[in-house]
Amino acid sequence: MLGNQLRRDLRWLSRDLHWLKRQARKDRRITVSVLTGVLAFWYRQLSPADPMPASGPLLAISLGLLTASGAAWLVSAYFLAITARPQREPVEVLRRVSRISRAKEWAFCSLSAYVAWHLLQFVTALLVR
């Protein structure tokens, strides 16, 4: 009786682990695409032809958002770099899944800081004119 229960539990754990690995691969692809997009957006927005705001507080907010987005981007890239090598133990797989989900969260934090910066530029352009 106990042996049957253990075999059933091991099958469920194996299925859950397989699902977590599949979800981690999906999250990793999402994270890489978000990080690539944020990098491309910042590169496009910070071209030398675009003037920075002349106002002191506005410049400080802009630089703060740029710094926050860059820091979040670096943290996310760090978590992704840690997960590059494959893990064999179930505990290592769970750590990898956790790090990938944290990388995804940080990538979206970086994207939200970019969106806030872009919204600030838009509202400033509306109010100035």
Short mmCIF file of C-alpha atoms in Angstrom, two decimals:
data_model
loop_
_atom_site.label_atom_id
_atom_site.label_comp_id
_atom_site.label_asym_id
_atom_site.label_seq_id
_atom_site.Cartn_x
_atom_site.Cartn_y
_atom_site.Cartn_z
CA MET A 1 0.00 0.00 0.00
CA LEU A 2 2.73 2.45 0.98
CA GLY A 3 4.83 1.50 -2.06
CA ASN A 4 1.91 2.21 -4.42
CA GLN A 5 1.38 5.62 -2.83
CA LEU A 6 5.08 6.47 -3.17
CA ARG A 7 5.11 5.45 -6.84
CA ARG A 8 2.02 7.57 -7.50
CA ASP A 9 3.57 10.55 -5.71
CA LEU A 10 6.80 10.18 -7.67
CA ARG A 11 4.84 10.18 -10.93
CA TRP A 12 3.07 13.39 -9.93
CA LEU A 13 6.35 15.00 -8.92
CA SER A 14 7.90 14.01 -12.23
CA ARG A 15 4.98 15.57 -14.11
CA ASP A 16 5.18 18.75 -12.05
CA LEU A 17 8.92 19.01 -12.62
CA HIS A 18 8.44 18.51 -16.35
CA TRP A 19 5.77 21.24 -16.39
CA LEU A 20 8.06 23.60 -14.45
CA LYS A 21 10.90 23.02 -16.91
CA ARG A 22 8.61 23.74 -19.85
CA GLN A 23 7.31 26.90 -18.16
CA ALA A 24 10.90 28.00 -17.42
CA ARG A 25 11.86 27.62 -21.09
CA LYS A 26 8.86 29.74 -22.07
CA ASP A 27 9.66 32.37 -19.43
CA ARG A 28 13.29 32.43 -20.55
CA ARG A 29 12.27 33.17 -24.16
CA ILE A 30 9.92 35.92 -22.97
CA THR A 31 12.65 37.42 -20.79
CA VAL A 32 15.25 37.41 -23.55
CA SER A 33 12.84 39.06 -25.97
CA VAL A 34 11.83 41.73 -23.41
CA LEU A 35 15.48 42.47 -22.60
CA THR A 36 16.35 42.71 -26.28
CA GLY A 37 13.38 44.99 -26.90
CA VAL A 38 14.23 47.30 -24.00
CA LEU A 39 17.83 47.56 -25.16
CA ALA A 40 16.70 48.39 -28.70
CA PHE A 41 14.15 50.94 -27.43
CA TRP A 42 16.72 52.73 -25.28
CA TYR A 43 19.27 52.71 -28.10
CA ARG A 44 16.71 54.24 -30.46
CA GLN A 45 15.44 56.83 -27.96
CA LEU A 46 18.83 58.04 -26.78
CA SER A 47 20.18 58.98 -30.19
CA PRO A 48 22.35 62.12 -30.15
CA ALA A 49 19.80 64.04 -32.24
CA ASP A 50 17.18 63.98 -29.46
CA PRO A 51 17.60 66.83 -26.97
CA MET A 52 17.45 66.13 -23.25
CA PRO A 53 15.02 68.17 -21.16
CA ALA A 54 16.30 71.58 -20.18
CA SER A 55 14.47 71.71 -16.84
CA GLY A 56 16.50 70.57 -13.83
CA PRO A 57 13.83 68.44 -12.08
CA LEU A 58 12.71 66.94 -15.38
CA LEU A 59 16.28 66.02 -16.26
CA ALA A 60 16.73 64.44 -12.82
CA ILE A 61 13.56 62.35 -13.22
CA SER A 62 14.61 61.31 -16.73
CA LEU A 63 18.07 60.25 -15.58
CA GLY A 64 16.57 58.43 -12.58
CA LEU A 65 14.23 56.45 -14.82
CA LEU A 66 17.07 55.69 -17.21
CA THR A 67 19.23 54.49 -14.33
CA ALA A 68 16.41 52.40 -12.84
CA SER A 69 15.71 50.76 -16.18
CA GLY A 70 19.39 50.04 -16.74
CA ALA A 71 19.84 48.59 -13.26
CA ALA A 72 16.78 46.37 -13.62
CA TRP A 73 18.02 45.27 -17.04
CA LEU A 74 21.41 44.31 -15.60
CA VAL A 75 19.86 42.37 -12.70
CA SER A 76 17.63 40.48 -15.11
CA ALA A 77 20.56 39.70 -17.40
CA TYR A 78 22.53 38.48 -14.36
CA PHE A 79 19.76 36.06 -13.35
CA LEU A 80 19.59 34.76 -16.91
CA ALA A 81 23.36 34.30 -17.06
CA ILE A 82 23.30 32.22 -13.89
CA THR A 83 20.78 29.82 -15.43
CA ALA A 84 22.81 29.19 -18.61
CA ARG A 85 24.22 25.80 -17.66
CA PRO A 86 21.85 22.83 -17.38
CA GLN A 87 21.04 21.36 -13.96
CA ARG A 88 20.45 17.71 -13.29
CA GLU A 89 19.25 17.58 -9.71
CA PRO A 90 15.58 18.42 -9.02
CA VAL A 91 16.58 21.00 -6.42
CA GLU A 92 18.88 22.71 -8.92
CA VAL A 93 16.06 22.69 -11.46
CA LEU A 94 13.79 24.41 -8.95
CA ARG A 95 16.46 27.05 -8.27
CA ARG A 96 16.84 27.60 -12.01
CA VAL A 97 13.07 28.00 -12.45
CA SER A 98 13.01 30.49 -9.58
CA ARG A 99 15.88 32.52 -11.05
CA ILE A 100 14.27 32.59 -14.47
CA SER A 101 11.00 33.86 -12.99
CA ARG A 102 12.93 36.54 -11.08
CA ALA A 103 14.74 37.49 -14.28
CA LYS A 104 11.37 37.85 -16.00
CA GLU A 105 10.10 40.10 -13.20
CA TRP A 106 13.19 42.32 -13.41
CA ALA A 107 12.93 42.48 -17.20
CA PHE A 108 9.38 43.77 -16.91
CA CYS A 109 10.54 46.27 -14.25
CA SER A 110 13.08 47.56 -16.76
CA LEU A 111 10.38 47.79 -19.42
CA SER A 112 8.05 49.66 -17.07
CA ALA A 113 10.79 52.20 -16.25
CA TYR A 114 11.25 52.75 -19.99
CA VAL A 115 7.49 53.19 -20.45
CA ALA A 116 7.41 55.68 -17.55
CA TRP A 117 10.27 57.63 -19.14
CA HIS A 118 8.52 57.61 -22.50
CA LEU A 119 5.26 58.76 -20.88
CA LEU A 120 7.13 61.54 -19.07
CA GLN A 121 8.58 62.73 -22.38
CA PHE A 122 5.15 62.63 -24.00
CA VAL A 123 3.42 64.57 -21.22
CA THR A 124 6.25 67.10 -21.15
CA ALA A 125 5.96 67.63 -24.90
CA LEU A 126 2.20 68.17 -24.53
CA LEU A 127 2.55 70.65 -21.68
CA VAL A 128 5.40 72.64 -23.21
CA ARG A 129 3.58 73.30 -26.45
#
